[in-house]
Short mmCIF file of C-alpha atoms in Angstrom, two decimals:
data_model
loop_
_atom_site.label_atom_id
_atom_site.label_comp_id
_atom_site.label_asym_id
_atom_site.label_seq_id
_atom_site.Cartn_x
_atom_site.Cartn_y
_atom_site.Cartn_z
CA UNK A 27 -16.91 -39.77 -25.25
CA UNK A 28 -16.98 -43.05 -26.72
CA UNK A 29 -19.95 -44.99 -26.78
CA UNK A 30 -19.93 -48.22 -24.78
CA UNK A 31 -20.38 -51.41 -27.08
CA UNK A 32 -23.58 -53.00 -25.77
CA UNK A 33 -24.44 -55.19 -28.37
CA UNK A 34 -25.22 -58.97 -27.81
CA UNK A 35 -23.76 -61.70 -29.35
CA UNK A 36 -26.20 -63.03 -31.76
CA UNK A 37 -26.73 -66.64 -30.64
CA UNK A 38 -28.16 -64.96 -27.54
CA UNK A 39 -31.68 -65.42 -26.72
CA UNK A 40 -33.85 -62.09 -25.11
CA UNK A 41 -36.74 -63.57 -23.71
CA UNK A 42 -39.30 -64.02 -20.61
CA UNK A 43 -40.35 -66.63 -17.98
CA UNK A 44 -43.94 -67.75 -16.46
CA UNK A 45 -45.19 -70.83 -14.49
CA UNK A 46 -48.52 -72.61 -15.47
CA UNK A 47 -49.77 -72.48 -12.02
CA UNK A 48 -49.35 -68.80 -11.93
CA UNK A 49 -50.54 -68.03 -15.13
CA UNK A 50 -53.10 -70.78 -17.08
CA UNK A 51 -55.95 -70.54 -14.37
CA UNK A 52 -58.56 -73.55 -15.84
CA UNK A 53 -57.61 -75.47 -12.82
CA UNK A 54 -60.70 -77.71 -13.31
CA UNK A 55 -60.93 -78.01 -17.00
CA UNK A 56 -59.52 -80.60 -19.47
CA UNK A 57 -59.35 -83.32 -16.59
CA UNK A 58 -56.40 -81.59 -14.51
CA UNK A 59 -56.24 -82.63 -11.15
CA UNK A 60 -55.69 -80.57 -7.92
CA UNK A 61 -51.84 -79.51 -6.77
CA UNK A 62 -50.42 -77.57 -4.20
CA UNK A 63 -50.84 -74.49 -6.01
CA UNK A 64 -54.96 -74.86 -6.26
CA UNK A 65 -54.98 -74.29 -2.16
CA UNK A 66 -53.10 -71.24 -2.25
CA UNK A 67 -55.32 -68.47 -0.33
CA UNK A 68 -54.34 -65.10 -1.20
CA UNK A 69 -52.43 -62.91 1.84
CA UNK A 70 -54.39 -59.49 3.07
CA UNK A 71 -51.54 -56.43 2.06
CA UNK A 72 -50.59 -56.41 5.83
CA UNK A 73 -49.21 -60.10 5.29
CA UNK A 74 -47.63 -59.43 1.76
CA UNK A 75 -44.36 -60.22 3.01
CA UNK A 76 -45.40 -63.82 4.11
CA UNK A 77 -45.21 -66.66 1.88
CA UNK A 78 -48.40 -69.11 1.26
CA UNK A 79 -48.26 -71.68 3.70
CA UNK A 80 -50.24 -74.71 4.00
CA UNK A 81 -50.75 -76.74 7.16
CA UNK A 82 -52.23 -80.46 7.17
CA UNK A 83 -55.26 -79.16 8.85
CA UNK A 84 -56.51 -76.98 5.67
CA UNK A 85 -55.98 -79.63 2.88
CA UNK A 86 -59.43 -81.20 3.38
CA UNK A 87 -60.98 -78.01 3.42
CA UNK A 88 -59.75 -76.31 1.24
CA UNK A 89 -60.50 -79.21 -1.33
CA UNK A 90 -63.68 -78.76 -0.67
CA UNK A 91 -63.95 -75.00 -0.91
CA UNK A 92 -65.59 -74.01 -3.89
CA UNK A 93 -65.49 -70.62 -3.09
CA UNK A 94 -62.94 -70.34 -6.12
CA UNK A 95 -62.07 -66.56 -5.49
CA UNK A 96 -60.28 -67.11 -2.30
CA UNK A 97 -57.65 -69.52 -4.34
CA UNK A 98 -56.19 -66.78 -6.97
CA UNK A 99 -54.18 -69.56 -8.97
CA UNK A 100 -57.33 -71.37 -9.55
CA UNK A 101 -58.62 -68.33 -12.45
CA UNK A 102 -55.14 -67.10 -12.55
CA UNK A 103 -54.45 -64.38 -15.63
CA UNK A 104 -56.77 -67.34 -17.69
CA UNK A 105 -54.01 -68.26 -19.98
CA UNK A 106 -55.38 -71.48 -20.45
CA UNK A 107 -57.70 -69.65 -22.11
CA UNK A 108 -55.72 -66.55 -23.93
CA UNK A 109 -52.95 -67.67 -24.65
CA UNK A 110 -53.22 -67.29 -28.04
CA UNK A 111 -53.69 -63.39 -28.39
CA UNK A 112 -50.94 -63.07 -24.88
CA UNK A 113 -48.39 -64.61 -27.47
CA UNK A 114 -49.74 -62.48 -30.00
CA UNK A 115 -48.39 -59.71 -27.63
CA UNK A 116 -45.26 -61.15 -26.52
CA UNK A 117 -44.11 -61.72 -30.11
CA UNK A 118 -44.92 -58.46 -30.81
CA UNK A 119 -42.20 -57.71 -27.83
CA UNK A 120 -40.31 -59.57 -30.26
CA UNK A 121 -39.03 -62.17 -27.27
CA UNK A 122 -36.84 -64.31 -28.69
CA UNK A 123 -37.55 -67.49 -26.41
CA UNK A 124 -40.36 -68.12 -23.72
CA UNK A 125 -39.43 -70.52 -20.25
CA UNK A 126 -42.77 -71.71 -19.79
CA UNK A 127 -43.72 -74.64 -16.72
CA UNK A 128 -45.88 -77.59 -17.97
CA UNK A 129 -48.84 -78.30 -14.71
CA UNK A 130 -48.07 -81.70 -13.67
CA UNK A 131 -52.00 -82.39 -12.76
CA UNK A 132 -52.90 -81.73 -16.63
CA UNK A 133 -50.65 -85.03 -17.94
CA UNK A 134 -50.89 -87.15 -14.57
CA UNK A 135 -53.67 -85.79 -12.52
CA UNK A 136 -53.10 -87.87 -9.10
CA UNK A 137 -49.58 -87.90 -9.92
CA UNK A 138 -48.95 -91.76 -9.30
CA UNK A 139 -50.71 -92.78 -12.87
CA UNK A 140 -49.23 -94.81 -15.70
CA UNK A 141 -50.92 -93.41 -18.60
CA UNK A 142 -50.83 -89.73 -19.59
CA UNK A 143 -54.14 -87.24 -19.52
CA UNK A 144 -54.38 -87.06 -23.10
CA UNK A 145 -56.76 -83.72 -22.76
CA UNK A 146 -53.22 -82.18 -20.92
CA UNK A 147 -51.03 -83.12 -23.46
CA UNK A 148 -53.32 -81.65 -26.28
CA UNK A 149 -53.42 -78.25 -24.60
CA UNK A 150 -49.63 -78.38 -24.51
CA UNK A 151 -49.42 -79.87 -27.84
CA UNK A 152 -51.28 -76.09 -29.09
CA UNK A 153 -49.30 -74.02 -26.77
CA UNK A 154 -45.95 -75.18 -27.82
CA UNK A 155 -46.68 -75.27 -31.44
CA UNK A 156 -48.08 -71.53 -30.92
CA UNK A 157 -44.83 -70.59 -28.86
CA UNK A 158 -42.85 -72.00 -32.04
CA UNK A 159 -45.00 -70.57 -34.80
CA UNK A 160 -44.66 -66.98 -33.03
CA UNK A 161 -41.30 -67.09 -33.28
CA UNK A 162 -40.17 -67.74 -29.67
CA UNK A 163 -37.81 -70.94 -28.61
CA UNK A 164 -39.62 -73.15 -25.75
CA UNK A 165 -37.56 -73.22 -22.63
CA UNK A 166 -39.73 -75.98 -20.44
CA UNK A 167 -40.05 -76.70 -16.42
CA UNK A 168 -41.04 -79.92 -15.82
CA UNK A 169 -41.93 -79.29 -11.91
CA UNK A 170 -42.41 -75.89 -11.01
CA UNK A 171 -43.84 -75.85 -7.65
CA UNK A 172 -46.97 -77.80 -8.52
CA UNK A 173 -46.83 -81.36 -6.73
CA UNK A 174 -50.21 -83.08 -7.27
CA UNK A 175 -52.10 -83.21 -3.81
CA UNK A 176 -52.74 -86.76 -3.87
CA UNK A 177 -49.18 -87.23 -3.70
CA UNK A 178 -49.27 -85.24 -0.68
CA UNK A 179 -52.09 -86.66 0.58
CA UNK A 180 -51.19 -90.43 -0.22
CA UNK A 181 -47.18 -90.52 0.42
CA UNK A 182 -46.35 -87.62 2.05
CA UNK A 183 -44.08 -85.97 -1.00
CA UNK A 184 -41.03 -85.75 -1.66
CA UNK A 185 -39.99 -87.83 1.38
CA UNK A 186 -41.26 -90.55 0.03
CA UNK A 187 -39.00 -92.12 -2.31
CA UNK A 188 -41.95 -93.68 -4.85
CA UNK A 189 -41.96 -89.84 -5.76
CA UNK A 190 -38.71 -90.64 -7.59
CA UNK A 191 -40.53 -93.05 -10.21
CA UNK A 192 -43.74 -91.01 -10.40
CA UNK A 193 -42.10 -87.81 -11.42
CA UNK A 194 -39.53 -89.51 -13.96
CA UNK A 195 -42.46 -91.46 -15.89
CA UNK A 196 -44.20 -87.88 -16.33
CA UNK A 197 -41.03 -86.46 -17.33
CA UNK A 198 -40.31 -88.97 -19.81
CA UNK A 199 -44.20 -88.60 -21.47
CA UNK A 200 -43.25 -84.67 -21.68
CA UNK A 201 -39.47 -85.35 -23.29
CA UNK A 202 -40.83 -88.24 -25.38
CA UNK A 203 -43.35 -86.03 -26.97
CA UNK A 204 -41.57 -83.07 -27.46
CA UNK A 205 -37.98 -83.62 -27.69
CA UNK A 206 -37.93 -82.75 -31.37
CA UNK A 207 -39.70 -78.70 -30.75
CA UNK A 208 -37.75 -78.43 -27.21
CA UNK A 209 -34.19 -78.21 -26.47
CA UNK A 210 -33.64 -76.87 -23.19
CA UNK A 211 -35.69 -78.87 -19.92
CA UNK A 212 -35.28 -77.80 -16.96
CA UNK A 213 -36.46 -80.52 -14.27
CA UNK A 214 -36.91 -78.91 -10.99
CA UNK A 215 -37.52 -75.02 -10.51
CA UNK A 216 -34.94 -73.65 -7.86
CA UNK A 217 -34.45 -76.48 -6.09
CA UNK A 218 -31.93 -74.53 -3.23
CA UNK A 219 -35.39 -72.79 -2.18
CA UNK A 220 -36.78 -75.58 -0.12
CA UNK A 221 -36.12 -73.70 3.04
CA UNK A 222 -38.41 -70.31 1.65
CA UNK A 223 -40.66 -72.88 -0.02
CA UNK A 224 -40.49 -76.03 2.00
CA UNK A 225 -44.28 -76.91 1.21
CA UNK A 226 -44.42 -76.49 -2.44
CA UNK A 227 -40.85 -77.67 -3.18
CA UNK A 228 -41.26 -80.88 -1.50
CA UNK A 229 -45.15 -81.27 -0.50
CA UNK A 230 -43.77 -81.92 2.69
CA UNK A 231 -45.66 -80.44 5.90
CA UNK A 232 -42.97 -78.87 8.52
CA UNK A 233 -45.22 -79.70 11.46
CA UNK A 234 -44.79 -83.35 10.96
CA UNK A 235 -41.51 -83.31 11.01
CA UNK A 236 -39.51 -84.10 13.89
CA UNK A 237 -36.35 -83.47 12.06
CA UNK A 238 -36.54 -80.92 9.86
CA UNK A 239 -33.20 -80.85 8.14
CA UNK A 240 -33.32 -84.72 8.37
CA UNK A 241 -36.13 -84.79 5.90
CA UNK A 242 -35.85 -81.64 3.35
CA UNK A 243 -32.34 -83.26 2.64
CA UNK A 244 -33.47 -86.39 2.17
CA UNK A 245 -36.29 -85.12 -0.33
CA UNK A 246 -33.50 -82.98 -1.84
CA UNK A 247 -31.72 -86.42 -2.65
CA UNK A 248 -34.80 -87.66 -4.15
CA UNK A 249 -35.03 -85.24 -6.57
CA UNK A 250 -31.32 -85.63 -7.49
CA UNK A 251 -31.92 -89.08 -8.13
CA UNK A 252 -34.92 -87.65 -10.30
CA UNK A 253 -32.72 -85.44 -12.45
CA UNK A 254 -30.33 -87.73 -12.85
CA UNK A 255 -33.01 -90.79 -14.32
CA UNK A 256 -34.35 -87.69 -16.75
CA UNK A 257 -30.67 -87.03 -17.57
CA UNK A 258 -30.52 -90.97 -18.05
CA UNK A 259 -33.81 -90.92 -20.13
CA UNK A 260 -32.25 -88.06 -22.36
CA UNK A 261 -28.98 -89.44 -23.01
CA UNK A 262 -30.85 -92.55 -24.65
CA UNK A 263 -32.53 -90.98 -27.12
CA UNK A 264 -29.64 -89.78 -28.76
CA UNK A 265 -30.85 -86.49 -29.40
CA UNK A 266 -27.79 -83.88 -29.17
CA UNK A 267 -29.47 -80.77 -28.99
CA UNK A 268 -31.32 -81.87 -25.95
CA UNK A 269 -30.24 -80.19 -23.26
CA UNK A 270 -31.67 -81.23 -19.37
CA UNK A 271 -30.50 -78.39 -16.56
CA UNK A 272 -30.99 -78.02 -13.09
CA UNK A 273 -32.09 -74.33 -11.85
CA UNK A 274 -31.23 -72.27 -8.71
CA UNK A 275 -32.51 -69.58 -6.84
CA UNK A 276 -29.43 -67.28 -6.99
CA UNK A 277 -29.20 -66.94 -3.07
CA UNK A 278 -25.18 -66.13 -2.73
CA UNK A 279 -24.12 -64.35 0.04
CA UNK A 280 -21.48 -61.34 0.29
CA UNK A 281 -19.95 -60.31 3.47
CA UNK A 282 -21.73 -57.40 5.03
CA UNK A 283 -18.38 -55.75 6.15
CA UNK A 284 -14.78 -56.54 5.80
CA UNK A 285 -14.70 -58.26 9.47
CA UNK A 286 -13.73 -62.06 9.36
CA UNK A 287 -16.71 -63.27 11.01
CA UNK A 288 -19.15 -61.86 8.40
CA UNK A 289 -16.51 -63.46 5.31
CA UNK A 290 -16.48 -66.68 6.98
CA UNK A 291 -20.15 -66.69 7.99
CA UNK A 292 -20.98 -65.53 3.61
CA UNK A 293 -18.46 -68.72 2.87
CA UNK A 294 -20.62 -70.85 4.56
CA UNK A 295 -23.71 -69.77 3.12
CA UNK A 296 -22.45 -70.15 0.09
CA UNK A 297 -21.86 -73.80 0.43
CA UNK A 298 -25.16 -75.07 2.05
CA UNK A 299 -25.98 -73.09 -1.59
CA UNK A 300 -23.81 -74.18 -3.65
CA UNK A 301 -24.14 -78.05 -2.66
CA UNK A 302 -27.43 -78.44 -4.73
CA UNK A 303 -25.68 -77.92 -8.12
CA UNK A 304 -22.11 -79.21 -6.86
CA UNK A 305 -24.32 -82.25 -6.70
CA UNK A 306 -25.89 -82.56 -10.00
CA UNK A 307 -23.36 -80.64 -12.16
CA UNK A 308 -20.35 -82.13 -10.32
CA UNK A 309 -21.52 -85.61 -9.79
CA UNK A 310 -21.10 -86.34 -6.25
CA UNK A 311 -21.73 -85.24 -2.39
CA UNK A 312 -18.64 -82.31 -1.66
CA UNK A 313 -17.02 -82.84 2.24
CA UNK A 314 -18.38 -80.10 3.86
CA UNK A 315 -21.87 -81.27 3.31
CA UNK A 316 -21.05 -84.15 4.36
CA UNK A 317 -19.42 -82.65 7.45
CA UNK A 318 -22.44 -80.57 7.43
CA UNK A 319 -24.90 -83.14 7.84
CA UNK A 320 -22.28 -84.73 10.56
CA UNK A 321 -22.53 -81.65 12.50
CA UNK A 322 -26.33 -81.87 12.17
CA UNK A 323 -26.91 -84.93 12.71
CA UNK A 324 -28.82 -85.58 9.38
CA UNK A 325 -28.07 -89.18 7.71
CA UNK A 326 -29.20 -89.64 4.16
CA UNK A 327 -30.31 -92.85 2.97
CA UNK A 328 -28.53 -93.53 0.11
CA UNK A 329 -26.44 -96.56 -2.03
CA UNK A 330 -23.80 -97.23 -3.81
CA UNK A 331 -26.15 -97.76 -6.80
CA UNK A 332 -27.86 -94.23 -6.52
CA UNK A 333 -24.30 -92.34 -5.96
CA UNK A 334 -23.32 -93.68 -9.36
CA UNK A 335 -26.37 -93.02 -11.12
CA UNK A 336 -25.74 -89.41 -9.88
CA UNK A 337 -22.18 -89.23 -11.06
CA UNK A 338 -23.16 -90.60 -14.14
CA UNK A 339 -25.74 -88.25 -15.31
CA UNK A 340 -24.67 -84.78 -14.42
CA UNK A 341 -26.27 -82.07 -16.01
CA UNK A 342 -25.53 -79.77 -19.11
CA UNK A 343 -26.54 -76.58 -17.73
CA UNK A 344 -27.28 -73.91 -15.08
CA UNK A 345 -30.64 -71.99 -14.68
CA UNK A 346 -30.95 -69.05 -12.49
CA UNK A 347 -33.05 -66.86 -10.74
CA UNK A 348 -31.60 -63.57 -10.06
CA UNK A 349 -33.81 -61.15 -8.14
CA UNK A 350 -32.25 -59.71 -5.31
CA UNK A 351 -28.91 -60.19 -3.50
CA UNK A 352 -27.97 -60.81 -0.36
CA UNK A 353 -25.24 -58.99 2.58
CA UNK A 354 -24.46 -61.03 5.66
CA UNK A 355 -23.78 -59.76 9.12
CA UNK A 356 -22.76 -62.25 11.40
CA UNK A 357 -23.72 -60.08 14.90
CA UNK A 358 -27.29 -60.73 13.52
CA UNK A 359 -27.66 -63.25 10.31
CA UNK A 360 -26.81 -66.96 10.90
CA UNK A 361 -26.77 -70.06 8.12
CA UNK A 362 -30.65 -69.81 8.19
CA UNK A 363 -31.25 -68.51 4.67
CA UNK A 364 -33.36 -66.48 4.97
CA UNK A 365 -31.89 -64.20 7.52
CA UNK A 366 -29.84 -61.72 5.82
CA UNK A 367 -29.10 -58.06 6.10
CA UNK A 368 -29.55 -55.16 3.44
CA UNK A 369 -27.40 -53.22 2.32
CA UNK A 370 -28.28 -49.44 2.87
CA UNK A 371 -27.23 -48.38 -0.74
CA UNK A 372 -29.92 -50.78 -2.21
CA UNK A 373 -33.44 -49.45 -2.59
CA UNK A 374 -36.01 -51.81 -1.27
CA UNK A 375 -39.55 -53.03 -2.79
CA UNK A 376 -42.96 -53.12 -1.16
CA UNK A 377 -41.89 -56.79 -0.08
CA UNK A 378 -38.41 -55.67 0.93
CA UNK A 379 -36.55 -57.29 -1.77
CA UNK A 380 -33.14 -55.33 -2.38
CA UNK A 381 -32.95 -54.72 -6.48
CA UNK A 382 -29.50 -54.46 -7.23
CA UNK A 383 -28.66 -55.71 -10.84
CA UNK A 384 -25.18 -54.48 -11.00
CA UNK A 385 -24.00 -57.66 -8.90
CA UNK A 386 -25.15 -60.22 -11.83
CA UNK A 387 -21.55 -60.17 -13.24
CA UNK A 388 -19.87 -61.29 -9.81
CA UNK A 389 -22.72 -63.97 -9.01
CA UNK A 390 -22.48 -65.05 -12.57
CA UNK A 391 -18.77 -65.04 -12.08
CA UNK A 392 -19.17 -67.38 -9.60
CA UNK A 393 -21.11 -70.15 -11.04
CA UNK A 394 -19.58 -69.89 -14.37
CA UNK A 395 -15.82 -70.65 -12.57
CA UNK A 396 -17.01 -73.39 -10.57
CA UNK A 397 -18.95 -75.26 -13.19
CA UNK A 398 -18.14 -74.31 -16.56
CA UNK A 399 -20.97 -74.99 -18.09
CA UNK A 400 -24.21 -73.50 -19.98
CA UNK A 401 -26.26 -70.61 -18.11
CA UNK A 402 -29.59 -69.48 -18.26
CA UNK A 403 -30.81 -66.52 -16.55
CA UNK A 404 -34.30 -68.19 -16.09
CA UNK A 405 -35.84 -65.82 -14.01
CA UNK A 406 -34.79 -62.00 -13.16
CA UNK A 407 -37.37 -59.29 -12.36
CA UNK A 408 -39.07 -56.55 -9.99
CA UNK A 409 -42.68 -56.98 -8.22
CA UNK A 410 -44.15 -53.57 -8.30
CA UNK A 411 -47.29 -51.86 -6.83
CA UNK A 412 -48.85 -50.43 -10.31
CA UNK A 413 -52.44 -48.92 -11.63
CA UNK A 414 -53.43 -47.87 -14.66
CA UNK A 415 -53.32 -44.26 -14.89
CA UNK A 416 -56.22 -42.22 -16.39
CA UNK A 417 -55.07 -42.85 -20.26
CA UNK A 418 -54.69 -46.46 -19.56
CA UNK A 419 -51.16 -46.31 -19.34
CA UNK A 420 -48.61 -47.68 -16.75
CA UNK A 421 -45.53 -46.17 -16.48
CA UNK A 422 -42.97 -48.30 -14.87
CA UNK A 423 -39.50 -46.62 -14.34
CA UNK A 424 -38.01 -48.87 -11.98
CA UNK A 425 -38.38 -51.90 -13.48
CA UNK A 426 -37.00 -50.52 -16.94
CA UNK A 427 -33.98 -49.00 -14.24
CA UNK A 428 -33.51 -52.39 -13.01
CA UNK A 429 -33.70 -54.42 -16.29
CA UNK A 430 -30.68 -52.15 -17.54
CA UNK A 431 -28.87 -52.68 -14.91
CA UNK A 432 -29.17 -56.49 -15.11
CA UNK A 433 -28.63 -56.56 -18.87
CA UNK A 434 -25.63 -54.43 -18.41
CA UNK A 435 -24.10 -56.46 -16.04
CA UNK A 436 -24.80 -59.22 -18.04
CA UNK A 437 -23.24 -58.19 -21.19
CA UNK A 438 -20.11 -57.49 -19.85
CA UNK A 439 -20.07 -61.08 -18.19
CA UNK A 440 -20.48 -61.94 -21.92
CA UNK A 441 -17.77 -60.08 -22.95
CA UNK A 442 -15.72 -61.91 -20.59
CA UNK A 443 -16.12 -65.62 -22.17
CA UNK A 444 -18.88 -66.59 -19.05
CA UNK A 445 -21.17 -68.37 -21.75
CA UNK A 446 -24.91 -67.51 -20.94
CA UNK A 447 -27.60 -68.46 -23.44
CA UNK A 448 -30.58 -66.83 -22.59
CA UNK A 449 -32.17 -64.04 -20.32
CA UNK A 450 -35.56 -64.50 -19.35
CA UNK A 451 -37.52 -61.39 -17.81
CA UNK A 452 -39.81 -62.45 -15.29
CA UNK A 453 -42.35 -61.97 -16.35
CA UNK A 454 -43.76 -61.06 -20.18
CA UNK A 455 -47.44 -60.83 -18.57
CA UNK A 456 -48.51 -59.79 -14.71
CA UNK A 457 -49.56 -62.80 -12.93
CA UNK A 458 -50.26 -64.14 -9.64
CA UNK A 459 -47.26 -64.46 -7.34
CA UNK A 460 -45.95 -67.50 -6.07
CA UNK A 461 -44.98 -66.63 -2.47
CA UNK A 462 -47.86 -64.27 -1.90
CA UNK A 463 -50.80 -64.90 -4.08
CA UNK A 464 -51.26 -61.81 -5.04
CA UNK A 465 -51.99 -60.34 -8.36
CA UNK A 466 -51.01 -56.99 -7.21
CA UNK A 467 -47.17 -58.05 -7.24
CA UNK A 468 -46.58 -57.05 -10.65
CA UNK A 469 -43.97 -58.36 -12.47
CA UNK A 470 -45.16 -57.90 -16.21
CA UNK A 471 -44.59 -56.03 -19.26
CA UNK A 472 -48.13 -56.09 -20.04
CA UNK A 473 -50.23 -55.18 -17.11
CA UNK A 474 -53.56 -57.74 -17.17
CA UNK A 475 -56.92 -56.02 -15.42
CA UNK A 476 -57.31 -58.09 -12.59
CA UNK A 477 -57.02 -57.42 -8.54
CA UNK A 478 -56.23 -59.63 -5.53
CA UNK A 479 -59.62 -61.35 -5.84
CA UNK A 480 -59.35 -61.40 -9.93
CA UNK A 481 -61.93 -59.08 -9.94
CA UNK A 482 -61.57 -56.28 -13.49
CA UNK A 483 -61.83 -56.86 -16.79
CA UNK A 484 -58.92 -59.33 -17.93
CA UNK A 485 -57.88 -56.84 -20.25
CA UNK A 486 -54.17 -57.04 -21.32
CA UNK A 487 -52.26 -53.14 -21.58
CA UNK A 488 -48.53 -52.79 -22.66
CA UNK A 489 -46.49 -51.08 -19.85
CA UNK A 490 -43.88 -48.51 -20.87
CA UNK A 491 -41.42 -51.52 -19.97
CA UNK A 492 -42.75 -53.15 -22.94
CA UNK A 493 -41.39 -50.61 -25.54
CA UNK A 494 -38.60 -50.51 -23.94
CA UNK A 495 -37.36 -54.25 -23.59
CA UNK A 496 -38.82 -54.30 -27.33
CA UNK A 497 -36.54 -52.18 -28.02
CA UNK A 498 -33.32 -53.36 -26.31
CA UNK A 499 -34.16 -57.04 -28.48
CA UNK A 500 -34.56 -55.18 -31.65
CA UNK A 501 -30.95 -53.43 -31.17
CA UNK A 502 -29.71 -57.02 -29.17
CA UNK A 503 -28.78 -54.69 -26.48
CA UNK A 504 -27.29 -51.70 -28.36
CA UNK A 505 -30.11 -49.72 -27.14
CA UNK A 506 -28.85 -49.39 -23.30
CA UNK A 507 -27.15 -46.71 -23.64
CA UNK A 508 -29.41 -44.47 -25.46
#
């Protein structure tokens, strides 16, 4: 039998994502400031399928709490800290590039500031030259679900247009500074979600809303208008291997059954999808959001002014998170996102996330036709239950199951001309989750000693994953099929 060809072009880039606020910890050191992410309580195992949610009411106290082991993301995995010898490991992975998020309370720690915390930029100054000098390209986040508090607090988020100005002078201190050692930005981490994470997207509180749509859409057009004064930013520095991107959570549809209704009702979902990067890749607001928002009754503010700057300043490429995918059913699932229905041949995880990897080529298809641009496969990854065994080992089979089946996938979307840069595991290191604060969500190819309350010894141990994915970027991909 002949063996299939798995090998990856070499331009491409093997490599693995993290976010500050799940990772760094130090959430009180070097003059940072508090965000969202600092007032994340950690969910009991019976709640694990619950996202953190914050409510007005808790702010104040939570502030206050200095009971710092309630708040996981506070300590985190203490990469602030260890960074250093966690590189150490990941080049030793041999990752070719590492998407990291810089904390926006480090460089601006109220958010609304005109002058940069130098302390912040220092620590990133170290961290990106030790990225670099192991060997790994920096892919950078500038917001990854970390809105300062005070800008919660004080202007009530993203609904507040004055956010627009706040977040593009701390983007330009980041680009400004680093241009030269950072190519690819990304300026707003999966910025479809808003609807799963409403609160940390857009540090907007649902309760006060009295129309919901009304307002996420409007803060949705306020970060457009961000991206696009970044883009604007970019373009004048005449750097042409800077590259800015906008990232989505890869939430496309497919039709549960052949019936109509369920194609119809996967179409649709698709769009009210699709509409964040037909926006900022395409330049302009398609008809059916607009009849959308007729329908709804939503009415964005907007100008003539801010339409142009948008269809001036589109962006050069695609990020993605790919972690599960989605059936519709239309007797049961409506345009609510996160209603869906799973398909029985999919195994399910402890959080009832459907793994099925062998659907990146068609979602990938997707994007790739409508846009024709640059993609990134910025997140993609498994949260697993996992201990160390009695010989300090952890042996993780699905995850290495699932990874092959992604990277599979993937290379024959290669092979087809769809032009994807870089796949990023998520993640090289366990960390605390985003939705559910826990630690024991493990996502890693090095498990880190540490339970839901942080408690253990820190200690870093390489998962069986670990050898493997080393392996598949020491081949570029011609190990698969072994």
């Amino acid at each position: 039998m002949k063996k299939i060809n798995n090998h990856f072009p070499e331009n491409f880039m093997f490599g693995a994502g993290m976010c500050a606020a799940q990772a760094e910890g130090g959430f009180n050191e070097g003059g940072k400031g508090i965000s969202i992410p600092d007032l994340h309580k950690a969910v009991s195992p019976d709640k694990r399928k619950e996202h953190c949610q914050l409510n007005e009411r808790d702010i104040e106290a939570y502030m206050q709490d200095t009971n710092h082991d309630l708040y996981p993301k506070r300590k985190a995995i203490d990469f602030y800290h260890t960074y250093p010898e966690d590189l150490k490991l990941m080049a030793e992975m041999g990752l070719q590039c590492l998407r990291i998020s810089i904390a926006w309370t480090r460089i601006f720690p109220k958010g609304d500031e005109t002058k940069p915390n130098e302390a912040g930029l220092a620590y990133y100054d170290r961290l990106i030259d030790e990225i670099i000098k192991n060997g790994m390209q920096p892919i950078i986040t500038i917001f990854h679900y970390d809105l300062p508090i005070y800008l919660v607090n004080q202007y009530g988020g993203w609904q507040n247009p004055k956010l627009v100005d706040f977040y593009v002078n701390y983007a330009k201190v980041l680009i400004e500074r680093y241009h030269h050692k950072v190519k690819y930005w990304i300026c707003i981490n999966q910025i479809n979600l808003l609807f799963f994470e409403m609160f940390p997207s857009l540090g907007v509180f649902k309760e006060n809303c009295d129309n919901y749509q009304q307002v996420c859409y409007q803060s949705i057009h306020h970060q457009f208008l961000a991206c696009a004064k970044v883009k604007q930013f970019a373009k004048s520095l005449q750097d042409s291997d800077l590259m800015i991107g906008t990232m989505l959570a890869d939430c496309l549809a497919y039709p549960y059954s052949y019936r109509e209704k369920d194609i119809l009702l996967a179409d649709q979902r698709n769009q009210l999808q699709l509409f964040y990067s037909d926006v900022q890749l395409r330049g302009s607001y398609p008809a059916y959001i607009l009849n959308y928002f007729k329908e709804q009754g939503i009415k964005i503010v907007t100008s003539e002014a801010e339409l142009r700057l948008i269809k001036e300043n589109t962006m050069d490429f695609l990020a993605l998170s790919y972690y599960y995918t989605f059936a519709v059913n239309a007797d049961k699932d409506t345009l609510d996102p996160k209603t869906f229905t799973i398909n029985p041949e999919n195994k399910v995880n402890e959080w009832g996330w459907p793994a099925d990897g062998k659907l990146m080529i068609h979602n990938l298809r997707t994007y790739y036709e409508r846009y024709q641009c640059p993609l990134i496969i910025a997140e993609c990854g498994i949260g697993e239950l996992e201990q160390l065994d009695e010989q300090q080992h952890v042996h993780d089979p699905r995850r290495i199951d699932y990874y092959k089946e992604c990277l599979m996938s993937l290379n024959d979307a290669l092979k087809e001309g769809i032009d994807v840069k870089a796949f990023c595991a998520w993640s090289p290191i366990d960390l605390v989750s985003s939705g559910s604060g826990e630690m024991s969500k493990r996502y890693g190819f090095i498990y880190v000693d540490l339970d839901d309350h942080l408690q253990g010894s820190g200690k870093r141990y390489k998962k069986d994953s670990f050898n493997w994915y080393k392996e598949v970027i020491r081949t570029h991909g011609d190990s698969l099929t072994d």
